[in-house]
Amino acid sequence: MRSIVPLFKREFLGYFRSPVGYVFLAVFLVASVILAFFVGGFFRGGTASLESLFNFYPWLFLFLIPAAGMRLWSEEKRSGTIELLFTLPVTTLDAVLGKYLAAWAFLSLAVVLSFPMAVTVAYLGDPDWGVLLASYFGSILMAGSYLGVCSLASALTKNQVVSFVIGTLACLLLLFLGLSVFNTLLSALFPTWLVDLLANFSFSTHFEAFTKGIIDPKDVIFFLSLSGFCLFLNVVALER
Amino acid sequence: MIEVKGLVKTYGAKRAVDGVSFKVNRGDILGFLGPNGAGKSTTMKMITGFLRPTAGTALVDGHDVTQDPVAVKRRIGYLPESAPAYGEMTVQEFLGFIAEARGFRSAAERTAQVDRAISLTHLDPVRRQSIETLSKGYKQRVGFAQALLHNPPVLVLDEPTDGLDPNQKNEVRSLIKSMAAEKAVILSTHILEEVEAICTRVIIISQGRVVVDETPAQLQARQPGARLDVIFRSLTQSDV
């Protein structure tokens, strides 16, 4: 387990050794603020909250997290460094966890860097800090699950484009399962209990409560167990 | 030091490695010869624990690679074919990462190991340069430095002199020779003169099987006066 540390450090710092990390952070922050201001009606809403920001996170994550996660394993496979990595005295689990946690920390940094928005809200009004903190917490947890799916997609192929497409599609499915439009469509085909069951596997269903300031253990467990399951499959895919 | 017992690797119906067995003792430099696709690299990847054998196993210093791969990996320095490395890192950063992952946790220990590897492979002029900007010869030496870093009792080198100019080839050979006394070395090569120059034993592998396991002198004695490549061709003709 101690060998996770060097792997984590290399992967995390790797984002900043090339323009990739800076470009990602800039795009993430600019896009989230544009969406909140121009689509979400940040000022028009007239409330001291960041709901208009967080509501777009599931959609923003849909494209940006596969972009951040696609390189995790595909790049190692393409450049052959995977051979180097797996002839170091580390287990597959160490390697998977080290890389995953590094990417998660990077994404968390992206989420946390939106704090000037929170400061703005605090300057303009009197926000509910509990709701804000719960939203940040939920966003980071959700980012972890998106990343788990994308890391798995990345472990399946050495082509980053294929990895991006698989990751996006899988996340899209997990997001759509909770949307009422999609569910109406499904209920025409499947019995209600099945549709309800499927809706329980959706990112949006579980994320919503956080943006209202509710930290429900079952939502936390959902995100953590989804990430855990993906990482388990990730280890299996690499040991194959 | 290394004991390879009936290694088999199949890809679908193709047997890439078909029951390879041999032993390498301390002080031996084993030259691994064979046409492309004969199974040299696959055998090496199984000894280093990167690939899981379909059948058979390899013991390194008494540790079974299928039972305890991490213990085996700790004892081996491995230079994969075409020396992959994380291109965005500088030579120093990369070797520092390898040292940390190899268990040199304190900064002082790490610096000592990195400096030793850098001076052995004459990388000092480029130590602060990123690896992707280096010439092929330097990249190969970075791979070599990485393999030597933890002063392992066993070296597995896949085409260590590939892409080097004649002077660099000479230098790498004398470096291998100088270290051979206290190590067991396996190196694969296409260059027959290299075998004559440094190897104490030769294994020729053809279609996944060992066809020759003897000293270079015995190989030469098969057809006195003939050039080695003529002997090599007659032994591996079934591959063509």
Short mmCIF file of C-alpha atoms in Angstrom, two decimals:
data_model
loop_
_atom_site.label_atom_id
_atom_site.label_comp_id
_atom_site.label_asym_id
_atom_site.label_seq_id
_atom_site.Cartn_x
_atom_site.Cartn_y
_atom_site.Cartn_z
CA MET A 1 0.00 0.00 0.00
CA ARG A 2 2.92 2.36 0.68
CA SER A 3 3.84 2.27 -2.96
CA ILE A 4 0.69 4.23 -3.79
CA VAL A 5 2.42 7.45 -2.71
CA PRO A 6 5.05 7.74 -5.48
CA LEU A 7 2.50 6.69 -8.12
CA PHE A 8 0.05 9.29 -6.83
CA LYS A 9 2.69 12.01 -6.84
CA ARG A 10 3.87 11.24 -10.37
CA GLU A 11 0.36 11.16 -11.79
CA PHE A 12 -0.85 14.30 -10.00
CA LEU A 13 2.23 16.37 -10.87
CA GLY A 14 2.01 14.95 -14.40
CA TYR A 15 -1.06 17.12 -15.02
CA PHE A 16 1.09 20.19 -14.46
CA ARG A 17 4.17 19.03 -16.39
CA SER A 18 2.29 19.51 -19.65
CA PRO A 19 -0.32 22.10 -20.69
CA VAL A 20 -3.07 19.46 -20.23
CA GLY A 21 -3.74 20.31 -16.58
CA TYR A 22 -3.84 24.07 -17.04
CA VAL A 23 -6.05 23.84 -20.14
CA PHE A 24 -8.41 21.51 -18.31
CA LEU A 25 -8.71 23.77 -15.27
CA ALA A 26 -9.26 26.85 -17.42
CA VAL A 27 -11.90 25.20 -19.61
CA PHE A 28 -13.68 23.74 -16.61
CA LEU A 29 -13.86 27.02 -14.72
CA VAL A 30 -14.77 29.19 -17.71
CA ALA A 31 -17.43 26.75 -18.92
CA SER A 32 -19.00 26.33 -15.48
CA VAL A 33 -19.18 30.11 -14.92
CA ILE A 34 -20.58 30.77 -18.41
CA LEU A 35 -23.25 28.12 -17.89
CA ALA A 36 -24.16 29.51 -14.48
CA PHE A 37 -24.32 33.14 -15.69
CA PHE A 38 -25.90 32.83 -19.10
CA VAL A 39 -27.89 29.61 -18.99
CA GLY A 40 -28.56 29.12 -15.31
CA GLY A 41 -29.55 32.74 -14.64
CA PHE A 42 -27.19 33.23 -11.69
CA PHE A 43 -28.20 36.89 -11.17
CA ARG A 44 -31.79 36.61 -12.38
CA GLY A 45 -32.56 34.01 -9.74
CA GLY A 46 -32.03 36.65 -7.09
CA THR A 47 -31.01 34.09 -4.43
CA ALA A 48 -27.72 33.87 -2.60
CA SER A 49 -27.00 30.30 -3.70
CA LEU A 50 -24.85 28.46 -6.20
CA GLU A 51 -27.58 26.12 -7.38
CA SER A 52 -27.32 27.60 -10.87
CA LEU A 53 -23.64 26.56 -10.87
CA PHE A 54 -23.96 23.08 -9.41
CA ASN A 55 -26.99 22.14 -11.51
CA PHE A 56 -24.76 22.07 -14.58
CA TYR A 57 -22.02 19.95 -13.05
CA PRO A 58 -23.50 16.60 -14.11
CA TRP A 59 -23.51 17.88 -17.72
CA LEU A 60 -20.12 19.49 -17.56
CA PHE A 61 -18.60 16.37 -16.00
CA LEU A 62 -20.09 14.32 -18.82
CA PHE A 63 -17.57 15.78 -21.28
CA LEU A 64 -14.74 17.01 -19.14
CA ILE A 65 -14.15 13.99 -16.92
CA PRO A 66 -13.81 11.53 -19.81
CA ALA A 67 -11.31 14.05 -21.22
CA ALA A 68 -9.32 13.98 -17.99
CA GLY A 69 -9.69 10.22 -17.47
CA MET A 70 -9.06 8.94 -20.99
CA ARG A 71 -5.30 9.18 -20.66
CA LEU A 72 -5.03 7.30 -17.36
CA TRP A 73 -4.36 3.86 -18.84
CA SER A 74 -4.63 4.33 -22.61
CA GLU A 75 -1.58 6.57 -22.61
CA GLU A 76 0.46 4.07 -20.59
CA LYS A 77 -0.49 1.30 -22.97
CA ARG A 78 0.22 3.30 -26.12
CA SER A 79 3.62 4.57 -25.01
CA GLY A 80 4.65 1.24 -23.46
CA THR A 81 5.28 2.76 -20.02
CA ILE A 82 2.74 0.28 -18.65
CA GLU A 83 5.53 -2.29 -18.97
CA LEU A 84 7.72 -0.12 -16.81
CA LEU A 85 4.96 0.47 -14.27
CA PHE A 86 4.09 -3.20 -13.87
CA THR A 87 7.69 -4.34 -13.53
CA LEU A 88 8.13 -2.01 -10.56
CA PRO A 89 7.45 -3.72 -7.23
CA VAL A 90 3.81 -2.59 -7.06
CA THR A 91 0.57 -4.56 -7.20
CA THR A 92 -2.09 -3.84 -9.80
CA LEU A 93 -4.37 -2.52 -7.06
CA ASP A 94 -1.69 -0.06 -5.89
CA ALA A 95 -1.25 1.21 -9.43
CA VAL A 96 -4.99 1.55 -10.06
CA LEU A 97 -5.57 3.34 -6.75
CA GLY A 98 -2.54 5.61 -7.09
CA LYS A 99 -3.55 6.81 -10.52
CA TYR A 100 -7.24 7.06 -9.69
CA LEU A 101 -6.70 9.02 -6.48
CA ALA A 102 -4.33 11.40 -8.26
CA ALA A 103 -6.87 12.11 -10.99
CA TRP A 104 -9.60 12.48 -8.39
CA ALA A 105 -7.52 14.95 -6.43
CA PHE A 106 -6.95 16.90 -9.64
CA LEU A 107 -10.69 16.99 -10.38
CA SER A 108 -11.42 18.00 -6.80
CA LEU A 109 -8.99 20.87 -7.26
CA ALA A 110 -10.96 21.95 -10.34
CA VAL A 111 -14.22 21.84 -8.37
CA VAL A 112 -12.78 23.68 -5.37
CA LEU A 113 -11.27 26.40 -7.58
CA SER A 114 -14.79 27.67 -8.21
CA PHE A 115 -14.69 29.14 -4.67
CA PRO A 116 -14.57 32.76 -5.96
CA MET A 117 -18.18 32.13 -6.98
CA ALA A 118 -18.99 31.25 -3.38
CA VAL A 119 -17.15 34.36 -2.20
CA THR A 120 -19.18 36.45 -4.67
CA VAL A 121 -22.40 35.02 -3.34
CA ALA A 122 -21.30 35.70 0.22
CA TYR A 123 -20.46 39.29 -0.74
CA LEU A 124 -23.81 39.88 -2.46
CA GLY A 125 -26.01 38.13 0.04
CA ASP A 126 -26.11 35.71 2.90
CA PRO A 127 -25.81 32.17 1.52
CA ASP A 128 -26.50 28.98 3.45
CA TRP A 129 -22.97 27.65 3.96
CA GLY A 130 -24.29 24.23 4.85
CA VAL A 131 -25.90 23.91 1.43
CA LEU A 132 -22.74 25.19 -0.27
CA LEU A 133 -20.48 22.74 1.54
CA ALA A 134 -22.86 19.84 0.86
CA SER A 135 -22.89 20.81 -2.83
CA TYR A 136 -19.09 20.86 -2.98
CA PHE A 137 -18.93 17.54 -1.16
CA GLY A 138 -21.51 16.01 -3.53
CA SER A 139 -19.73 17.37 -6.60
CA ILE A 140 -16.44 15.84 -5.53
CA LEU A 141 -18.09 12.49 -4.80
CA MET A 142 -19.87 12.54 -8.15
CA ALA A 143 -16.64 13.46 -9.93
CA GLY A 144 -15.12 10.36 -8.33
CA SER A 145 -17.81 8.13 -9.81
CA TYR A 146 -17.55 9.67 -13.28
CA LEU A 147 -13.80 9.18 -13.04
CA GLY A 148 -14.18 5.54 -11.96
CA VAL A 149 -16.23 4.82 -15.08
CA CYS A 150 -13.74 6.67 -17.29
CA SER A 151 -10.71 5.01 -15.72
CA LEU A 152 -12.28 1.64 -16.49
CA ALA A 153 -12.99 2.73 -20.07
CA SER A 154 -9.37 3.82 -20.36
CA ALA A 155 -8.09 0.45 -19.15
CA LEU A 156 -9.96 -1.30 -21.95
CA THR A 157 -8.17 0.31 -24.88
CA LYS A 158 -4.89 1.87 -25.88
CA ASN A 159 -6.67 4.41 -28.04
CA GLN A 160 -7.53 7.59 -26.16
CA VAL A 161 -10.34 8.54 -28.56
CA VAL A 162 -12.05 5.18 -28.12
CA SER A 163 -11.57 5.52 -24.37
CA PHE A 164 -13.14 9.00 -24.41
CA VAL A 165 -16.16 7.84 -26.43
CA ILE A 166 -16.80 4.75 -24.27
CA GLY A 167 -16.41 6.83 -21.11
CA THR A 168 -18.78 9.54 -22.30
CA LEU A 169 -21.42 7.06 -23.45
CA ALA A 170 -21.31 5.11 -20.19
CA CYS A 171 -21.59 8.32 -18.16
CA LEU A 172 -24.36 9.59 -20.45
CA LEU A 173 -26.34 6.44 -19.78
CA LEU A 174 -25.81 6.73 -16.03
CA LEU A 175 -26.92 10.37 -16.16
CA PHE A 176 -29.98 9.82 -18.39
CA LEU A 177 -31.37 7.01 -16.26
CA GLY A 178 -32.56 9.58 -13.72
CA LEU A 179 -34.12 12.13 -16.10
CA SER A 180 -37.89 12.10 -16.10
CA VAL A 181 -38.07 12.46 -19.92
CA PHE A 182 -36.02 9.35 -20.34
CA ASN A 183 -37.94 7.51 -17.64
CA THR A 184 -41.30 8.20 -19.30
CA LEU A 185 -39.86 6.64 -22.42
CA LEU A 186 -38.64 3.63 -20.47
CA SER A 187 -41.91 3.08 -18.62
CA ALA A 188 -43.62 2.53 -21.97
CA LEU A 189 -41.29 -0.43 -22.50
CA PHE A 190 -40.59 -1.82 -19.03
CA PRO A 191 -42.59 -2.36 -15.82
CA THR A 192 -42.52 0.49 -13.33
CA TRP A 193 -40.44 -1.33 -10.71
CA LEU A 194 -37.66 -1.87 -13.23
CA VAL A 195 -37.71 1.77 -14.31
CA ASP A 196 -37.54 2.84 -10.65
CA LEU A 197 -34.68 0.46 -10.08
CA LEU A 198 -32.77 1.82 -13.08
CA ALA A 199 -33.43 5.41 -11.98
CA ASN A 200 -31.67 4.53 -8.75
CA PHE A 201 -28.45 4.05 -10.69
CA SER A 202 -28.41 7.58 -11.98
CA PHE A 203 -25.89 10.30 -11.16
CA SER A 204 -28.54 13.03 -11.29
CA THR A 205 -30.94 11.32 -8.84
CA HIS A 206 -28.23 11.02 -6.23
CA PHE A 207 -26.61 14.38 -6.85
CA GLU A 208 -29.81 16.41 -6.53
CA ALA A 209 -30.11 15.99 -2.76
CA PHE A 210 -26.59 17.41 -2.21
CA THR A 211 -27.46 20.63 -4.06
CA LYS A 212 -30.41 21.04 -1.67
CA GLY A 213 -28.05 20.67 1.28
CA ILE A 214 -28.98 17.11 2.20
CA ILE A 215 -26.16 14.61 2.76
CA ASP A 216 -27.98 11.29 2.67
CA PRO A 217 -25.77 8.28 3.51
CA LYS A 218 -27.41 6.29 0.72
CA ASP A 219 -26.26 8.85 -1.86
CA VAL A 220 -22.74 8.85 -0.43
CA ILE A 221 -22.70 5.05 -0.48
CA PHE A 222 -24.01 5.02 -4.04
CA PHE A 223 -21.17 7.17 -5.38
CA LEU A 224 -18.48 5.42 -3.36
CA SER A 225 -19.68 1.93 -4.25
CA LEU A 226 -20.01 2.81 -7.94
CA SER A 227 -16.40 4.08 -7.92
CA GLY A 228 -15.27 1.03 -5.98
CA PHE A 229 -16.97 -1.36 -8.37
CA CYS A 230 -15.43 0.37 -11.40
CA LEU A 231 -11.99 0.23 -9.82
CA PHE A 232 -12.42 -3.46 -9.10
CA LEU A 233 -13.28 -4.06 -12.77
CA ASN A 234 -10.34 -1.85 -13.65
CA VAL A 235 -7.96 -4.16 -11.76
CA VAL A 236 -9.55 -7.20 -13.43
CA ALA A 237 -9.25 -5.61 -16.87
CA LEU A 238 -5.54 -4.90 -16.34
CA GLU A 239 -4.69 -8.32 -14.91
CA ARG A 240 -6.42 -10.14 -17.72
CA MET B 1 19.80 -17.01 -9.88
CA ILE B 2 17.18 -17.35 -12.60
CA GLU B 3 15.49 -20.64 -13.24
CA VAL B 4 12.98 -20.80 -16.07
CA LYS B 5 10.79 -23.87 -16.04
CA GLY B 6 8.65 -24.82 -19.02
CA LEU B 7 7.30 -21.36 -19.81
CA VAL B 8 4.36 -21.37 -22.22
CA LYS B 9 2.41 -18.41 -23.54
CA THR B 10 -0.42 -18.85 -25.99
CA TYR B 11 -2.32 -16.16 -27.84
CA GLY B 12 -5.47 -17.83 -29.12
CA ALA B 13 -4.29 -20.83 -31.10
CA LYS B 14 -0.74 -19.51 -31.53
CA ARG B 15 1.91 -20.68 -29.09
CA ALA B 16 4.25 -17.70 -28.88
CA VAL B 17 6.43 -19.41 -26.29
CA ASP B 18 6.33 -23.17 -26.23
CA GLY B 19 7.99 -24.73 -23.20
CA VAL B 20 11.14 -22.67 -22.66
CA SER B 21 13.45 -23.82 -19.84
CA PHE B 22 16.94 -22.67 -18.85
CA LYS B 23 19.05 -21.51 -15.91
CA VAL B 24 21.20 -18.45 -15.48
CA ASN B 25 23.78 -18.26 -12.70
CA ARG B 26 25.49 -15.31 -11.07
CA GLY B 27 28.27 -14.09 -13.34
CA ASP B 28 26.56 -15.31 -16.49
CA ILE B 29 25.72 -13.05 -19.38
CA LEU B 30 23.14 -14.91 -21.37
CA GLY B 31 22.59 -13.83 -24.96
CA PHE B 32 19.08 -14.42 -26.15
CA LEU B 33 18.99 -14.80 -29.92
CA GLY B 34 16.26 -15.55 -32.37
CA PRO B 35 14.39 -14.19 -35.37
CA ASN B 36 11.74 -11.51 -34.80
CA GLY B 37 8.59 -13.04 -33.40
CA ALA B 38 10.40 -16.12 -32.08
CA GLY B 39 9.28 -15.35 -28.52
CA LYS B 40 12.31 -13.61 -27.00
CA SER B 41 10.48 -10.56 -25.71
CA THR B 42 7.49 -12.61 -24.56
CA THR B 43 9.79 -14.88 -22.53
CA MET B 44 11.47 -11.86 -20.94
CA LYS B 45 8.12 -10.28 -20.13
CA MET B 46 7.08 -13.45 -18.34
CA ILE B 47 10.32 -13.62 -16.32
CA THR B 48 9.88 -10.00 -15.20
CA GLY B 49 6.28 -10.63 -14.16
CA PHE B 50 4.72 -8.31 -16.73
CA LEU B 51 2.92 -11.13 -18.55
CA ARG B 52 1.28 -14.05 -16.82
CA PRO B 53 2.52 -17.37 -18.25
CA THR B 54 -0.10 -19.75 -19.64
CA ALA B 55 1.92 -22.56 -18.07
CA GLY B 56 5.26 -23.01 -16.36
CA THR B 57 7.04 -20.50 -14.16
CA ALA B 58 10.29 -18.68 -13.50
CA LEU B 59 12.20 -18.50 -10.22
CA VAL B 60 14.33 -15.46 -9.50
CA ASP B 61 16.57 -15.77 -6.46
CA GLY B 62 14.22 -18.48 -5.22
CA HIS B 63 11.02 -16.45 -5.65
CA ASP B 64 8.32 -17.79 -7.94
CA VAL B 65 7.06 -15.12 -10.33
CA THR B 66 3.57 -16.61 -10.47
CA GLN B 67 3.32 -16.78 -6.65
CA ASP B 68 5.10 -13.67 -5.50
CA PRO B 69 5.55 -11.30 -8.44
CA VAL B 70 6.38 -8.28 -6.26
CA ALA B 71 9.38 -10.04 -4.67
CA VAL B 72 10.63 -10.98 -8.13
CA LYS B 73 10.15 -7.45 -9.47
CA ARG B 74 12.17 -6.09 -6.55
CA ARG B 75 15.17 -8.20 -7.62
CA ILE B 76 15.07 -7.49 -11.32
CA GLY B 77 16.21 -4.49 -13.30
CA TYR B 78 14.36 -4.55 -16.58
CA LEU B 79 14.96 -2.58 -19.74
CA PRO B 80 11.90 -3.07 -21.98
CA GLU B 81 12.26 -2.99 -25.73
CA SER B 82 12.63 0.59 -27.08
CA ALA B 83 13.09 1.91 -23.52
CA PRO B 84 9.70 3.47 -22.71
CA ALA B 85 9.67 6.38 -20.25
CA TYR B 86 7.37 9.19 -19.17
CA GLY B 87 8.41 11.73 -21.80
CA GLU B 88 7.15 14.85 -20.05
CA MET B 89 9.43 14.25 -17.04
CA THR B 90 13.05 15.31 -16.88
CA VAL B 91 15.69 12.58 -16.58
CA GLN B 92 16.21 13.46 -12.94
CA GLU B 93 12.50 13.52 -12.10
CA PHE B 94 11.93 10.23 -13.86
CA LEU B 95 14.77 8.44 -12.10
CA GLY B 96 13.65 9.99 -8.82
CA PHE B 97 10.19 8.54 -9.36
CA ILE B 98 11.62 5.09 -10.13
CA ALA B 99 13.80 5.29 -7.02
CA GLU B 100 10.84 6.22 -4.84
CA ALA B 101 8.69 3.46 -6.32
CA ARG B 102 11.60 1.06 -5.73
CA GLY B 103 11.42 1.86 -2.04
CA PHE B 104 14.06 4.57 -1.54
CA ARG B 105 11.84 6.78 0.58
CA SER B 106 14.19 9.35 2.09
CA ALA B 107 15.31 12.19 -0.18
CA ALA B 108 18.99 11.59 0.61
CA GLU B 109 18.82 7.90 -0.34
CA ARG B 110 16.96 8.77 -3.50
CA THR B 111 19.45 11.39 -4.60
CA ALA B 112 22.32 8.99 -3.95
CA GLN B 113 20.77 6.25 -6.10
CA VAL B 114 19.81 8.66 -8.89
CA ASP B 115 23.28 10.20 -8.95
CA ARG B 116 24.92 6.78 -9.08
CA ALA B 117 22.71 5.67 -12.00
CA ILE B 118 23.27 8.96 -13.83
CA SER B 119 27.05 8.76 -13.52
CA LEU B 120 27.14 5.07 -14.54
CA THR B 121 25.25 5.83 -17.74
CA HIS B 122 26.83 9.27 -18.38
CA LEU B 123 23.54 11.12 -18.34
CA ASP B 124 24.85 14.13 -16.46
CA PRO B 125 24.70 16.62 -19.37
CA VAL B 126 20.95 15.99 -19.88
CA ARG B 127 19.74 15.37 -16.35
CA ARG B 128 17.49 18.44 -16.34
CA GLN B 129 16.15 17.90 -19.85
CA SER B 130 12.73 16.35 -20.46
CA ILE B 131 13.00 12.83 -21.83
CA GLU B 132 10.89 13.45 -24.94
CA THR B 133 13.47 15.96 -26.19
CA LEU B 134 16.37 13.48 -25.96
CA SER B 135 17.99 11.61 -28.84
CA LYS B 136 17.44 7.89 -29.23
CA GLY B 137 20.82 7.08 -27.68
CA TYR B 138 20.13 9.14 -24.58
CA LYS B 139 16.61 7.69 -24.24
CA GLN B 140 18.09 4.21 -24.35
CA ARG B 141 20.53 5.19 -21.62
CA VAL B 142 17.70 6.56 -19.48
CA GLY B 143 16.05 3.15 -19.78
CA PHE B 144 19.34 1.58 -18.81
CA ALA B 145 19.79 3.91 -15.83
CA GLN B 146 16.27 3.05 -14.68
CA ALA B 147 17.08 -0.67 -14.80
CA LEU B 148 20.35 -0.26 -12.84
CA LEU B 149 19.00 2.19 -10.30
CA HIS B 150 18.39 -0.20 -7.41
CA ASN B 151 21.54 -2.23 -8.12
CA PRO B 152 19.53 -5.41 -8.75
CA PRO B 153 21.06 -8.90 -8.66
CA VAL B 154 19.33 -9.73 -11.95
CA LEU B 155 19.27 -7.67 -15.15
CA VAL B 156 16.89 -8.39 -17.99
CA LEU B 157 17.69 -6.24 -21.01
CA ASP B 158 15.58 -6.36 -24.15
CA GLU B 159 17.81 -5.16 -27.01
CA PRO B 160 19.96 -2.84 -24.88
CA THR B 161 22.10 -1.62 -27.78
CA ASP B 162 19.26 -1.07 -30.24
CA GLY B 163 19.49 2.32 -31.92
CA LEU B 164 22.88 3.22 -30.50
CA ASP B 165 25.87 4.27 -32.56
CA PRO B 166 28.97 2.02 -32.56
CA ASN B 167 30.69 3.99 -29.79
CA GLN B 168 27.65 3.92 -27.56
CA LYS B 169 27.21 0.22 -28.25
CA ASN B 170 30.74 -0.38 -27.10
CA GLU B 171 30.18 1.64 -23.98
CA VAL B 172 26.99 -0.22 -23.05
CA ARG B 173 28.74 -3.54 -23.61
CA SER B 174 31.64 -2.64 -21.36
CA LEU B 175 29.21 -1.41 -18.74
CA ILE B 176 27.32 -4.72 -18.82
CA LYS B 177 30.59 -6.62 -18.68
CA SER B 178 31.86 -4.60 -15.72
CA MET B 179 28.76 -5.39 -13.70
CA ALA B 180 28.40 -9.01 -14.73
CA ALA B 181 30.57 -10.53 -12.00
CA GLU B 182 28.02 -10.08 -9.24
CA LYS B 183 24.88 -10.25 -11.36
CA ALA B 184 22.93 -12.60 -13.59
CA VAL B 185 22.25 -10.91 -16.92
CA ILE B 186 19.90 -11.86 -19.74
CA LEU B 187 20.04 -9.75 -22.85
CA SER B 188 18.33 -10.17 -26.16
CA THR B 189 19.94 -8.98 -29.34
CA HIS B 190 19.97 -9.25 -33.11
CA ILE B 191 23.65 -8.53 -33.32
CA LEU B 192 25.66 -11.74 -33.45
CA GLU B 193 29.00 -10.05 -32.88
CA GLU B 194 27.61 -8.78 -29.59
CA VAL B 195 27.17 -12.35 -28.44
CA GLU B 196 30.79 -13.09 -29.28
CA ALA B 197 31.92 -9.91 -27.59
CA ILE B 198 30.25 -10.21 -24.20
CA CYS B 199 28.08 -13.26 -23.68
CA THR B 200 29.19 -16.26 -21.70
CA ARG B 201 26.25 -18.30 -22.97
CA VAL B 202 23.92 -18.30 -25.95
CA ILE B 203 20.34 -19.41 -26.25
CA ILE B 204 18.78 -19.46 -29.67
CA ILE B 205 15.05 -19.53 -29.68
CA SER B 206 12.99 -20.35 -32.73
CA GLN B 207 9.22 -20.62 -32.99
CA GLY B 208 8.89 -20.43 -29.22
CA ARG B 209 11.36 -23.25 -28.48
CA VAL B 210 14.97 -23.32 -27.34
CA VAL B 211 17.05 -24.81 -30.16
CA VAL B 212 20.51 -24.02 -28.82
CA ASP B 213 21.80 -23.55 -25.26
CA GLU B 214 25.61 -23.50 -25.15
CA THR B 215 28.67 -21.24 -25.00
CA PRO B 216 29.56 -19.01 -27.96
CA ALA B 217 32.62 -21.21 -28.53
CA GLN B 218 30.48 -24.35 -28.77
CA LEU B 219 28.14 -22.56 -31.17
CA GLN B 220 31.11 -21.63 -33.33
CA ALA B 221 32.36 -25.24 -33.17
CA ARG B 222 29.20 -26.48 -34.90
CA GLN B 223 30.58 -25.24 -38.19
CA PRO B 224 34.25 -24.38 -37.70
CA GLY B 225 35.30 -21.41 -39.76
CA ALA B 226 31.77 -20.38 -40.67
CA ARG B 227 30.44 -16.99 -39.69
CA LEU B 228 27.98 -16.91 -36.82
CA ASP B 229 25.16 -15.58 -38.96
CA VAL B 230 25.48 -18.59 -41.25
CA ILE B 231 25.17 -20.93 -38.28
CA PHE B 232 22.28 -18.84 -36.95
CA ARG B 233 20.47 -19.07 -40.29
CA SER B 234 20.82 -22.82 -40.56
CA LEU B 235 19.47 -23.26 -37.01
CA THR B 236 16.45 -21.01 -37.41
CA GLN B 237 15.54 -21.78 -41.01
CA SER B 238 12.20 -23.29 -40.00
CA ASP B 239 11.07 -19.76 -39.09
CA VAL B 240 11.49 -18.32 -42.55
#
